PDB file of C-alpha atoms in Angstrom:
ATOM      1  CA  UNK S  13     119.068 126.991  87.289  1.00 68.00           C
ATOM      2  CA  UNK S  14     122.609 126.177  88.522  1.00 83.00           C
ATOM      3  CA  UNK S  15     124.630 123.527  86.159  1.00 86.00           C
ATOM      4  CA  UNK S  16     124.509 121.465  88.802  1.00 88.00           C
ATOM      5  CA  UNK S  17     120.559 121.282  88.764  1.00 89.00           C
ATOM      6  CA  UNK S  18     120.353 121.062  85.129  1.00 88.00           C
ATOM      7  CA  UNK S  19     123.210 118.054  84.969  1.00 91.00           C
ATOM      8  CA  UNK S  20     121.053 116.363  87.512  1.00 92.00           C
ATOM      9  CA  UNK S  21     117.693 116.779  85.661  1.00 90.00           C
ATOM     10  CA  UNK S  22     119.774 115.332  82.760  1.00 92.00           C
ATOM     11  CA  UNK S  23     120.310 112.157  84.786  1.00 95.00           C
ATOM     12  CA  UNK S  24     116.867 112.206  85.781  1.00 94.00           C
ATOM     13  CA  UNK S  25     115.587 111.990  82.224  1.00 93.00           C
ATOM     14  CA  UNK S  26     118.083 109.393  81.247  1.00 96.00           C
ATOM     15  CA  UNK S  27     117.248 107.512  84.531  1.00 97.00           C
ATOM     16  CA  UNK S  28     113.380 107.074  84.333  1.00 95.00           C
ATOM     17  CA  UNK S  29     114.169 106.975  80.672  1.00 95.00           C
ATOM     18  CA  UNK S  30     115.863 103.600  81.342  1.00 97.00           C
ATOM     19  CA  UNK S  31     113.041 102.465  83.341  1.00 97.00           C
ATOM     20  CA  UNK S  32     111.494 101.494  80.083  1.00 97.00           C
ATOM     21  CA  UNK S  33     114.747  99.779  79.135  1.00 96.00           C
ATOM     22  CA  UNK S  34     114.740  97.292  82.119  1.00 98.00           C
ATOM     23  CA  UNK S  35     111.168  96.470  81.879  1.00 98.00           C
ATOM     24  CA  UNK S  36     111.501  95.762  78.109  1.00 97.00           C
ATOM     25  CA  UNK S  37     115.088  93.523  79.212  1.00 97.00           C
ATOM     26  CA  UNK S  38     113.141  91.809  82.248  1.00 97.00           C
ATOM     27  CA  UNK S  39     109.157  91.866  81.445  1.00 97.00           C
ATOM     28  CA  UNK S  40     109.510  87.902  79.453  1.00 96.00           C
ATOM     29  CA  UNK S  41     110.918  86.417  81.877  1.00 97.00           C
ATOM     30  CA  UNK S  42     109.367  88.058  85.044  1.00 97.00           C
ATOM     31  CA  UNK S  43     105.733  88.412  83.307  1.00 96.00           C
ATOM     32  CA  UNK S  44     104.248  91.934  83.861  1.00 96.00           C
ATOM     33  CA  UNK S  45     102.554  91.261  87.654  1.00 97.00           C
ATOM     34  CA  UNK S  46     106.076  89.576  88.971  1.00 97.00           C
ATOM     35  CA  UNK S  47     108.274  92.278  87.551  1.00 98.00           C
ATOM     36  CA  UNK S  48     105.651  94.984  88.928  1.00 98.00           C
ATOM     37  CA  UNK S  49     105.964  93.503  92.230  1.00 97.00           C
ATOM     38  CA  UNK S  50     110.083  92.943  92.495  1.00 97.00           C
ATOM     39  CA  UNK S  51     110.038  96.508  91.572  1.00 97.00           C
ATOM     40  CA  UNK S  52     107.806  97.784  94.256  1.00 97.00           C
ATOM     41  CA  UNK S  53     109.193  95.504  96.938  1.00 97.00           C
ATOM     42  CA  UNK S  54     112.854  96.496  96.017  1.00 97.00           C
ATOM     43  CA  UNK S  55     112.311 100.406  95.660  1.00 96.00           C
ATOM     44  CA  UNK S  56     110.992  99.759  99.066  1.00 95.00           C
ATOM     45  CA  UNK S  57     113.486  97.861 100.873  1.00 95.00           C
ATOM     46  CA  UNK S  58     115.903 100.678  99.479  1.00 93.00           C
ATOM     47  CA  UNK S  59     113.989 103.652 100.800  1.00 88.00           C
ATOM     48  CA  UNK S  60     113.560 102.239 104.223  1.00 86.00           C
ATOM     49  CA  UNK S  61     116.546 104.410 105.868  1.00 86.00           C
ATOM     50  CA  UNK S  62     114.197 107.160 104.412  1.00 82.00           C
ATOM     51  CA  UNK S  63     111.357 106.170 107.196  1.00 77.00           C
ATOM     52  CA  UNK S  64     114.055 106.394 110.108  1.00 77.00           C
ATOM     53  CA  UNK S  65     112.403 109.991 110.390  1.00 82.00           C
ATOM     54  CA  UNK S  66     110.166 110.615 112.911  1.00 86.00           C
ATOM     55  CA  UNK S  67     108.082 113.251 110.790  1.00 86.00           C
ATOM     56  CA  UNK S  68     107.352 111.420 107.549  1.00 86.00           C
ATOM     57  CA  UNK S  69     106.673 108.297 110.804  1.00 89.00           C
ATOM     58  CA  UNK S  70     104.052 110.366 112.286  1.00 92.00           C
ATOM     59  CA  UNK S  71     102.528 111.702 108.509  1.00 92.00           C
ATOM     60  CA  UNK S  72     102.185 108.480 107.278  1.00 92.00           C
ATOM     61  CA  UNK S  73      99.937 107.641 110.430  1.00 92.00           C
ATOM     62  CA  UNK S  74      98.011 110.109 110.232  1.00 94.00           C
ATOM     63  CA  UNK S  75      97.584 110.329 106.239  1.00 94.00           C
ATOM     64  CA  UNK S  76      97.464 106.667 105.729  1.00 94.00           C
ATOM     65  CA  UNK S  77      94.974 106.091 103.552  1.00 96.00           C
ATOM     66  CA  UNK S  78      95.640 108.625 101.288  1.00 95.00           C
ATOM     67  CA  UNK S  79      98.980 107.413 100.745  1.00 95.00           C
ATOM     68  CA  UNK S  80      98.011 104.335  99.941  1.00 96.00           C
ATOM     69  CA  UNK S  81      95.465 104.829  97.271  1.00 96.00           C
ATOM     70  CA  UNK S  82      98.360 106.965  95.904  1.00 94.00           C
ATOM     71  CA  UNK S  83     100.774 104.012  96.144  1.00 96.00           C
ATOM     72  CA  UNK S  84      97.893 101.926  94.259  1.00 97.00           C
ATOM     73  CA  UNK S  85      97.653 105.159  91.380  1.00 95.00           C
ATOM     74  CA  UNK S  86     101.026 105.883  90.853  1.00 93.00           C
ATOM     75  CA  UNK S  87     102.793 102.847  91.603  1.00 95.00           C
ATOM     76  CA  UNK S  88     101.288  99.642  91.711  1.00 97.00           C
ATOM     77  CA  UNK S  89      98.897  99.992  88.883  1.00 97.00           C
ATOM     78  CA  UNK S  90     101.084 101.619  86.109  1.00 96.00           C
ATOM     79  CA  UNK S  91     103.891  99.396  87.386  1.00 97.00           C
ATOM     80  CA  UNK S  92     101.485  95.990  86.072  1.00 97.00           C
ATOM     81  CA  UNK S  93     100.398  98.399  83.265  1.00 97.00           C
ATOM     82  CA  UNK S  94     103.966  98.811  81.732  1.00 97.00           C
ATOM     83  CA  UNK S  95     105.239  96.111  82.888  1.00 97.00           C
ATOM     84  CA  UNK S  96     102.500  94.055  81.032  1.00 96.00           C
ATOM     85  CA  UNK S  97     103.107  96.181  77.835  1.00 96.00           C
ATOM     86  CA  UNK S  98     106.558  95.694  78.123  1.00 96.00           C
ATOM     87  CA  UNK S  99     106.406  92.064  76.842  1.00 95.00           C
ATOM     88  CA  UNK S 100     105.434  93.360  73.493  1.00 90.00           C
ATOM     89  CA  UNK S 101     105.977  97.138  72.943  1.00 91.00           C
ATOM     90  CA  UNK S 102     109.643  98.260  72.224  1.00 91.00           C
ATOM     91  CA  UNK S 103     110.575  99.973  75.298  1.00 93.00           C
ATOM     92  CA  UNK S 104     110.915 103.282  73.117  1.00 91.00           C
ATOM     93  CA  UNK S 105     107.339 103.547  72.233  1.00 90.00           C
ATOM     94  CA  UNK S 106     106.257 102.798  75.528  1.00 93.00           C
ATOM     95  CA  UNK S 107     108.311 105.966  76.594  1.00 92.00           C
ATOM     96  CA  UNK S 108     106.426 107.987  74.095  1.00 91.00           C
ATOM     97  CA  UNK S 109     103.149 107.046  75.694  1.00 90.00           C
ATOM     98  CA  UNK S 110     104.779 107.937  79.316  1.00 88.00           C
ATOM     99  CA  UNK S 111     104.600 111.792  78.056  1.00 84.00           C
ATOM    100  CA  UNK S 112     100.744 111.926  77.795  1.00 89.00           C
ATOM    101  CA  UNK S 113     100.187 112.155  81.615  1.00 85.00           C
ATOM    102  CA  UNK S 114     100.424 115.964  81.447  1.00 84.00           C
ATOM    103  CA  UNK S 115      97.759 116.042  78.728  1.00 87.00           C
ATOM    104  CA  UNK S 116      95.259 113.756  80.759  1.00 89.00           C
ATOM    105  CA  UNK S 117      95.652 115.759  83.875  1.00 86.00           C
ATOM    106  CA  UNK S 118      94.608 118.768  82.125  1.00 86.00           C
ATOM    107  CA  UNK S 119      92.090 117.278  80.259  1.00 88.00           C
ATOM    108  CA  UNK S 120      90.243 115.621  83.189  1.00 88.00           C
ATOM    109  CA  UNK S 121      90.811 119.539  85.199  1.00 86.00           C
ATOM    110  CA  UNK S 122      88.891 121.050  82.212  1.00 84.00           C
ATOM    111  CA  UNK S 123      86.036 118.639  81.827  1.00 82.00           C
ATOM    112  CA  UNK S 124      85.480 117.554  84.938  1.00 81.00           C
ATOM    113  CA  UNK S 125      86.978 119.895  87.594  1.00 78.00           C
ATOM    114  CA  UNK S 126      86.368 123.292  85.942  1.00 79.00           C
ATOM    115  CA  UNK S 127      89.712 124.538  85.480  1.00 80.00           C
ATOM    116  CA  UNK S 128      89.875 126.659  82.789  1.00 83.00           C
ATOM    117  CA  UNK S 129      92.397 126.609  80.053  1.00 84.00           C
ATOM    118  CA  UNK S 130      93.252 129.523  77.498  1.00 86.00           C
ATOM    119  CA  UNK S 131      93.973 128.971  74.165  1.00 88.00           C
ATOM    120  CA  UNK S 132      97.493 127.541  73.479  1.00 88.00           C
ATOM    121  CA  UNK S 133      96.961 125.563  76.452  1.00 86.00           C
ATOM    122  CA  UNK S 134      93.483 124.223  74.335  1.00 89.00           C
ATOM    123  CA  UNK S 135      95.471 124.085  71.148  1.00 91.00           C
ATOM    124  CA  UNK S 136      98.106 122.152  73.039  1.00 89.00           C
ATOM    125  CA  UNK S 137      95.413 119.517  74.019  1.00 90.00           C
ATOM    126  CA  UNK S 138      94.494 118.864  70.602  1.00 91.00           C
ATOM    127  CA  UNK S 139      98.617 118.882  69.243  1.00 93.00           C
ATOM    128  CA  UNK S 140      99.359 116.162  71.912  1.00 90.00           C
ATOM    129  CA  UNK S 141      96.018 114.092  71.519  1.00 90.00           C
ATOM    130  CA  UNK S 142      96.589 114.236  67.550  1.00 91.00           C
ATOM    131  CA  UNK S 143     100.421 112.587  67.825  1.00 88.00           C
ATOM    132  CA  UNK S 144      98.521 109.841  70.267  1.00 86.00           C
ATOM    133  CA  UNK S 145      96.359 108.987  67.644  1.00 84.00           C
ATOM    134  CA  UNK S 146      98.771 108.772  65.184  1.00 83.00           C
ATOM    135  CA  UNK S 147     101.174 107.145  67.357  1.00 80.00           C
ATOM    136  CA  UNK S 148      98.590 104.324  67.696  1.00 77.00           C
ATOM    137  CA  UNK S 149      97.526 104.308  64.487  1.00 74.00           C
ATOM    138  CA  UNK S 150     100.609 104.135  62.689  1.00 70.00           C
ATOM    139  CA  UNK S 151     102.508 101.589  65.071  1.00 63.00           C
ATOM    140  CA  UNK S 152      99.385  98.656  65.123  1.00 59.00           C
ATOM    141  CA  UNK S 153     101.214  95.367  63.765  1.00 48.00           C
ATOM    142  CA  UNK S 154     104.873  96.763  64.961  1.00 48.00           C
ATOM    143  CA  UNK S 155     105.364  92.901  64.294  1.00 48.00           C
ATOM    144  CA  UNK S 156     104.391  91.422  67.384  1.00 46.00           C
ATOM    145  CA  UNK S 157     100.135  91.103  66.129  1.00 52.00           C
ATOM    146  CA  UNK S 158      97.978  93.797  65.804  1.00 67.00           C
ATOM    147  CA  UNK S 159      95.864  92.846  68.418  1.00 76.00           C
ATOM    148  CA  UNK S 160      98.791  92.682  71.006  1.00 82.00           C
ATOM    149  CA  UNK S 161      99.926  95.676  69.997  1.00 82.00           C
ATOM    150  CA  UNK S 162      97.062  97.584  70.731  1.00 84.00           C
ATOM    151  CA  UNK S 163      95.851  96.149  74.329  1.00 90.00           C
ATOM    152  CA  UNK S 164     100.088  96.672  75.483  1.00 91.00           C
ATOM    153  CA  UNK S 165      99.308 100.461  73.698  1.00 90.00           C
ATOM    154  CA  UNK S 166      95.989 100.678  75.864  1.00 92.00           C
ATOM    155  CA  UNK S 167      98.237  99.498  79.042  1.00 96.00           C
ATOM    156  CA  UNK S 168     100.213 102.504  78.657  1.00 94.00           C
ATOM    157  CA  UNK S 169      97.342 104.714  78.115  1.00 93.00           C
ATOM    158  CA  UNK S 170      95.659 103.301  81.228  1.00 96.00           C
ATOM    159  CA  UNK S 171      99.060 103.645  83.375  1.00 95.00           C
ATOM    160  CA  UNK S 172      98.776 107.527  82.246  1.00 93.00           C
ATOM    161  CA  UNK S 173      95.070 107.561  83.816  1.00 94.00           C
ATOM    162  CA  UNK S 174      96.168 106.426  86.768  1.00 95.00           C
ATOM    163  CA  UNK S 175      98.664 108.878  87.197  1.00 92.00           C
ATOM    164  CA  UNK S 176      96.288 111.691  86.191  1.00 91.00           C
ATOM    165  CA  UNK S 177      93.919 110.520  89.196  1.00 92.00           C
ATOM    166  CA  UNK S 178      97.175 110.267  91.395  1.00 90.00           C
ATOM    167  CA  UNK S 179      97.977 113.935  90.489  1.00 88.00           C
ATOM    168  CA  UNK S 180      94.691 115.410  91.034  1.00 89.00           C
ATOM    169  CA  UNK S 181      93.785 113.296  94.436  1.00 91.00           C
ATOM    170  CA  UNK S 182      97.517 114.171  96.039  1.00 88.00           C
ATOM    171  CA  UNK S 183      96.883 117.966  95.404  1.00 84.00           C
ATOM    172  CA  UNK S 184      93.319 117.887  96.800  1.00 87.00           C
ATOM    173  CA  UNK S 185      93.950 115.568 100.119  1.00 90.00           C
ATOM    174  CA  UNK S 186      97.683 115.269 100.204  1.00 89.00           C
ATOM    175  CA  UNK S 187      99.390 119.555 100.022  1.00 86.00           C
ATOM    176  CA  UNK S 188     100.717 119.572 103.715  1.00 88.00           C
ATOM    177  CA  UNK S 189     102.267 116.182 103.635  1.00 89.00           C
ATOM    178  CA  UNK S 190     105.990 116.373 102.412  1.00 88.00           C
ATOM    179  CA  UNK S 191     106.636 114.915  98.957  1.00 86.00           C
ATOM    180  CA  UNK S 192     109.320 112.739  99.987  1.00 86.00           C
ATOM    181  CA  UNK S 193     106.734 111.034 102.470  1.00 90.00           C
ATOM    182  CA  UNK S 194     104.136 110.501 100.180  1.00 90.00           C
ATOM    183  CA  UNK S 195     106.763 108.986  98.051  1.00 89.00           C
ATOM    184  CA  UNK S 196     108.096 106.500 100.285  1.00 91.00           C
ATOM    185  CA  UNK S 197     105.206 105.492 101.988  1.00 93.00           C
ATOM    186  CA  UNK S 198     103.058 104.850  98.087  1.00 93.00           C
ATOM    187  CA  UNK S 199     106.297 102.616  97.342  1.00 94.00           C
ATOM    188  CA  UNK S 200     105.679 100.700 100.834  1.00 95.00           C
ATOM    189  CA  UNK S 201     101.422 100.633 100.018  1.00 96.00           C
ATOM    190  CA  UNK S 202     102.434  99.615  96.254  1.00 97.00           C
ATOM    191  CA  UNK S 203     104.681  96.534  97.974  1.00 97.00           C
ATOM    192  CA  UNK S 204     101.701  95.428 100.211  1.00 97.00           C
ATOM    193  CA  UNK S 205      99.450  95.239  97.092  1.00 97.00           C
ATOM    194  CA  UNK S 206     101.845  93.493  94.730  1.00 97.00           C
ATOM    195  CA  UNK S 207     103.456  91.003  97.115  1.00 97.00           C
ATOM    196  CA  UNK S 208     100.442  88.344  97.349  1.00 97.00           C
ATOM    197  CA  UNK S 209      99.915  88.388  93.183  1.00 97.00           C
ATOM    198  CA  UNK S 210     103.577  88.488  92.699  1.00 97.00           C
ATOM    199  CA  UNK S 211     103.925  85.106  94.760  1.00 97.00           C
ATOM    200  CA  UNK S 212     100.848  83.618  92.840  1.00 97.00           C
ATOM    201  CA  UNK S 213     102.168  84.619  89.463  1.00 96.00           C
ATOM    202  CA  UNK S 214     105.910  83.899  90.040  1.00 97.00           C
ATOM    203  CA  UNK S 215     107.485  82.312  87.079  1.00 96.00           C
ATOM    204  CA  UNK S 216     107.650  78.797  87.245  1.00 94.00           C
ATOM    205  CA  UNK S 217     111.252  78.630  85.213  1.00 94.00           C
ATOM    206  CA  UNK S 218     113.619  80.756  87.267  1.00 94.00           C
ATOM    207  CA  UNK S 219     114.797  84.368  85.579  1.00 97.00           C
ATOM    208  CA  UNK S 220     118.562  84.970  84.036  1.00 97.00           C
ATOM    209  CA  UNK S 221     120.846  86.928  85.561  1.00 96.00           C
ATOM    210  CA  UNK S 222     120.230  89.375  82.768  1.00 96.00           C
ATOM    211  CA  UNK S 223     116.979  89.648  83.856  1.00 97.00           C
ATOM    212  CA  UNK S 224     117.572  90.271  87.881  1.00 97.00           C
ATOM    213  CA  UNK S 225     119.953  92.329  87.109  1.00 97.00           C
ATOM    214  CA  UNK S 226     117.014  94.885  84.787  1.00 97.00           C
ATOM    215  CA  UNK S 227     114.575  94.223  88.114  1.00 97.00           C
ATOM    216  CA  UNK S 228     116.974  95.584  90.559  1.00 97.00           C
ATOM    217  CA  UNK S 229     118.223  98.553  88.057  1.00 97.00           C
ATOM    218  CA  UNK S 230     114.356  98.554  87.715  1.00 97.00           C
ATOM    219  CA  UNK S 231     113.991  98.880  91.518  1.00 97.00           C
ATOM    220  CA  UNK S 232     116.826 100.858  93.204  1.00 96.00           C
ATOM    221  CA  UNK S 233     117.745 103.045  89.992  1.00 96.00           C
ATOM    222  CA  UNK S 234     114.548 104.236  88.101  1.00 96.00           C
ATOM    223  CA  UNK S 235     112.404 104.255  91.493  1.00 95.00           C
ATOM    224  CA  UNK S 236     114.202 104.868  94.705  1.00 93.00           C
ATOM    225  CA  UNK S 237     116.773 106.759  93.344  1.00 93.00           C
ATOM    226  CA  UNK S 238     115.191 108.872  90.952  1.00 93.00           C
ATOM    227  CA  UNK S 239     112.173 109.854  93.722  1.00 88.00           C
ATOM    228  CA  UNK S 240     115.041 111.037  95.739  1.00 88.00           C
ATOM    229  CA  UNK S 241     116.564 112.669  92.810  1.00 90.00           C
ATOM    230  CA  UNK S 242     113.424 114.199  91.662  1.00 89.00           C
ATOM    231  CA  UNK S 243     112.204 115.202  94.862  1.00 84.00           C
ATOM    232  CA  UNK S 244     115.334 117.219  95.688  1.00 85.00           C
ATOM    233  CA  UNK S 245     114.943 119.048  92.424  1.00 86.00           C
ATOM    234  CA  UNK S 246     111.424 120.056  93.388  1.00 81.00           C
ATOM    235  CA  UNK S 247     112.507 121.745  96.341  1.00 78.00           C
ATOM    236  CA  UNK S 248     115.914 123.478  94.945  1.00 85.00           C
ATOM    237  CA  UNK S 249     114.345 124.693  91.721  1.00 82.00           C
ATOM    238  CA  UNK S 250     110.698 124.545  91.828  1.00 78.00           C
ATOM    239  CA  UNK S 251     108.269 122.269  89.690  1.00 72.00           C
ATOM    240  CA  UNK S 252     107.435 124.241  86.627  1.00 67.00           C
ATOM    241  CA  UNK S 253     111.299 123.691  85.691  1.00 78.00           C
ATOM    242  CA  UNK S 254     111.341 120.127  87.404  1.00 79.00           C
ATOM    243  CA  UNK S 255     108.701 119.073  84.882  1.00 76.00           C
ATOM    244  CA  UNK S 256     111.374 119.587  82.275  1.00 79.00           C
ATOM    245  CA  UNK S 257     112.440 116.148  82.705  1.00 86.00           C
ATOM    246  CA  UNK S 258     108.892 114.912  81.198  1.00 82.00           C
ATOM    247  CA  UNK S 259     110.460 115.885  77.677  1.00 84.00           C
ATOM    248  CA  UNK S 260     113.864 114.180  79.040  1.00 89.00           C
ATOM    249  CA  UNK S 261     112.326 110.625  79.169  1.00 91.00           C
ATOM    250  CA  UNK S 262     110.995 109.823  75.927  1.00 91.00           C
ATOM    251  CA  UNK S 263     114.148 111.070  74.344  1.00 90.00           C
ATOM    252  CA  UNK S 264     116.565 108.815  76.289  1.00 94.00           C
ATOM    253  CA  UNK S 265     113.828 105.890  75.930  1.00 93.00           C
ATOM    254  CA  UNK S 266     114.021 105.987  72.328  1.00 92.00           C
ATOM    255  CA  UNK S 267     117.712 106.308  72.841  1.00 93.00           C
ATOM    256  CA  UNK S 268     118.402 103.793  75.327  1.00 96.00           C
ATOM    257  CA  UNK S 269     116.226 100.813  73.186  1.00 94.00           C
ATOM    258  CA  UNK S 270     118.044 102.047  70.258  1.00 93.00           C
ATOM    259  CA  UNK S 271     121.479 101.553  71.730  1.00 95.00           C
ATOM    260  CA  UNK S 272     120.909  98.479  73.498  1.00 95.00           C
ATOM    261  CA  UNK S 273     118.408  96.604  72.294  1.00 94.00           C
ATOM    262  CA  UNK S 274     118.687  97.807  68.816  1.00 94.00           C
ATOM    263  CA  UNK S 275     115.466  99.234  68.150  1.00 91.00           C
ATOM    264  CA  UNK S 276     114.006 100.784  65.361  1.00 87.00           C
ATOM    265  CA  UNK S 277     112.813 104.504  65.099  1.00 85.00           C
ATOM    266  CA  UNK S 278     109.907 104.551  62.996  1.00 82.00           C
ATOM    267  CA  UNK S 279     108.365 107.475  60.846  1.00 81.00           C
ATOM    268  CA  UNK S 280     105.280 106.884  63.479  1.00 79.00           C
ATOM    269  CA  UNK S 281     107.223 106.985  66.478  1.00 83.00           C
ATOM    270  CA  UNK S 282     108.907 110.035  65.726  1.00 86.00           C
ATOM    271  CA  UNK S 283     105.803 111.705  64.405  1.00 87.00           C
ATOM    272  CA  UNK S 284     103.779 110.762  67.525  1.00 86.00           C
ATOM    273  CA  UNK S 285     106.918 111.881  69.503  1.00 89.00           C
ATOM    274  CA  UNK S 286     106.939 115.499  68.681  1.00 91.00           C
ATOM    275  CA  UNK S 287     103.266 116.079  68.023  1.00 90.00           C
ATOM    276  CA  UNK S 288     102.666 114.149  71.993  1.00 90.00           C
ATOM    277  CA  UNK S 289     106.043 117.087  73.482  1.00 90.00           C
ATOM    278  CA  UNK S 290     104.607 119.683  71.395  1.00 91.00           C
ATOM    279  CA  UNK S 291     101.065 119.599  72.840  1.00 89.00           C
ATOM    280  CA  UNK S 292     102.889 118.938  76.380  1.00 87.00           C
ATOM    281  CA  UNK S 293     104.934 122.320  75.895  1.00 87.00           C
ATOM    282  CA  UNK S 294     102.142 123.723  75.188  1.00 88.00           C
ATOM    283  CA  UNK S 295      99.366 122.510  77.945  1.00 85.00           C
ATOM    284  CA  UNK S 296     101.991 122.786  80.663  1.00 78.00           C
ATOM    285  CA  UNK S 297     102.683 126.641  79.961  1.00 78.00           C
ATOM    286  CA  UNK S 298     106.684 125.988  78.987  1.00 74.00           C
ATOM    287  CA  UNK S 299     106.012 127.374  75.556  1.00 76.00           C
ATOM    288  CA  UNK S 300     104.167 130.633  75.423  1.00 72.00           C
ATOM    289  CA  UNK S 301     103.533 131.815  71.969  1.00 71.00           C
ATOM    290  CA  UNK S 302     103.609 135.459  71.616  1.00 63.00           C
ATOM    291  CA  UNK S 303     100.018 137.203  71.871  1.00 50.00           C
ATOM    292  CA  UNK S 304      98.763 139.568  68.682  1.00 44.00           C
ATOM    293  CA  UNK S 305      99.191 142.749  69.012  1.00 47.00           C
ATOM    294  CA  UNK S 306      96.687 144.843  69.959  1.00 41.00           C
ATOM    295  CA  UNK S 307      94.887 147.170  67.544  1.00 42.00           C
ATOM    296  CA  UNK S 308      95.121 150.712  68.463  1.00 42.00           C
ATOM    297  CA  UNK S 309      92.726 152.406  69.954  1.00 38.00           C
ATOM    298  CA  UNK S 310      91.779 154.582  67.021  1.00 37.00           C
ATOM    299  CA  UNK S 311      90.648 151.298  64.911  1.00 34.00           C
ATOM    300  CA  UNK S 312      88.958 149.850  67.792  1.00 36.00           C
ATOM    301  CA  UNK S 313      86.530 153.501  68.170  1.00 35.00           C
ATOM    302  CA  UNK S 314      86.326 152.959  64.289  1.00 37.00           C
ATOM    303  CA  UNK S 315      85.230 149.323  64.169  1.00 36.00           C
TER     304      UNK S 315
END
């Protein structure tokens, strides 16, 4: 990996990593379905020069529907899902529970798509469901009610399954489409779907300037900009080294509530933390633990 690749992965960690930041700074005054929406409608106005091509044009005719129930999967949905848990999370945790996608996905492949797994990927499984459980069960009553701490925690659990159903669909019906189309034309489906709730549920008192100013970071930031960031990484280095950045974005979350909104990082958080990027290393094949060595020969004829 050139420096340049690994300085921009960097920024790509501490971009989506802010993501959490500006819906923590916006979701109160927005509510979770407005801020959803101004997100998807902004990311889209900013990747329209992206649609001047007449490929991805003549893609997203033909793979329409696909691309939308991805925009619906991967944006729309956990968009509301964060968004919503964003009025009562710290934006830090919520980051933590952004790292789980990779353990859902294979998960679902095992149980219900036959996919096998070996055994640190199986051990990984268990690592990374362990620090969820303890992640949930040592952050209930972070001092915003126990109860409304654990439907914003199942928000971000049911962003993750969306994503895992995004993952596996796009592979199945969406290989020979480029990346950068699907990505563009899911922001554009995502706007469609949010625009008639966002006008229903706009805010009746008007948001600060502090807050427009976290939507449109929100927006043309952590979604346009990082797709295009992302997607160019895909195709200069590859994805197993691309997915780097999923133990880039719970770092800088913590980090960036920390700095700026002067968050606390709890014995749970931290716990969950590692135990959640362990199991990911793990299930995701970037840490390989060394095999036993085999027995020689002449103790296997004995045995």
């Amino acid at each position: 990996m050139k420096k340049s690749d690994a300085v921009e992965l960097l920024l790509l960690g501490a971009i989506w990593g802010a993501s959490f930041l500006f819906m923590r700074m916006g979701a109160n005054e927005f509510g979770g379905m407005a801020l959803a929406g101004v997100r998807a409608i902004g990311a889209t106005i900013c990747s329209i020069p992206l649609l001047f091509s007449r490929r991805r044009r003549i893609e997203l005719r033909k793979h329409w529907f696909s691309v939308a129930l991805i925009g619906l999967a991967n944006s729309a949905l956990p968009f509301v899902f964060f968004s919503y848990a964003a009025q009562s999370l710290p934006s830090g945790l919520s980051a933590i529970f952004d790292a789980i996608a990779p353990l859902l996905v294979a998960a679902s492949g095992w149980l219900w798509l036959g996919e096998k797994l070996d055994a640190p990927r199986v051990s990984g499984l268990v690592i990374g469901f362990a620090g969820v459980v303890w992640l949930i069960g040592g952050s209930i009553g972070f001092g915003h009610g126990g109860a409304t701490a654990v439907w914003a925690m199942a928000a971000c659990v049911a962003a993750n399954v969306c994503y895992t159903f995004g993952a596996h669909y796009s592979h199945r019906r969406l290989q020979e489409v480029s990346p950068l189309t699907v990505a563009t034309g899911s922001q554009m489906a995502a706007a469609v779907m949010l625009l008639p709730f966002t006008i229903w549920l706009w805010p009746a008192k008007s948001p600060s300037t502090e807050a427009w100013i976290a939507a449109i970071g929100l927006a043309a930031i952590c979604t346009s900009l990082a797709y295009i960031l992302f997607y160019g990484l895909l195709a200069r280095i590859g994805s197993a080294k691309s997915m780097a950045v999923l133990y880039l974005i719970p770092v800088f979350g913590v980090l960036w509530g920390a700095l700026f909104l002067h968050e606390r990082i709890t014995l749970p958080m931290a716990g969950g933390c590692i135990l959640i990027l362990l199991g990911v290393a793990l299930t995701t094949g970037m840490l390989h633990p060394k095999a036993a060595p085999a027995e020689p020969a002449s103790a296997v004829e004995k045995a």
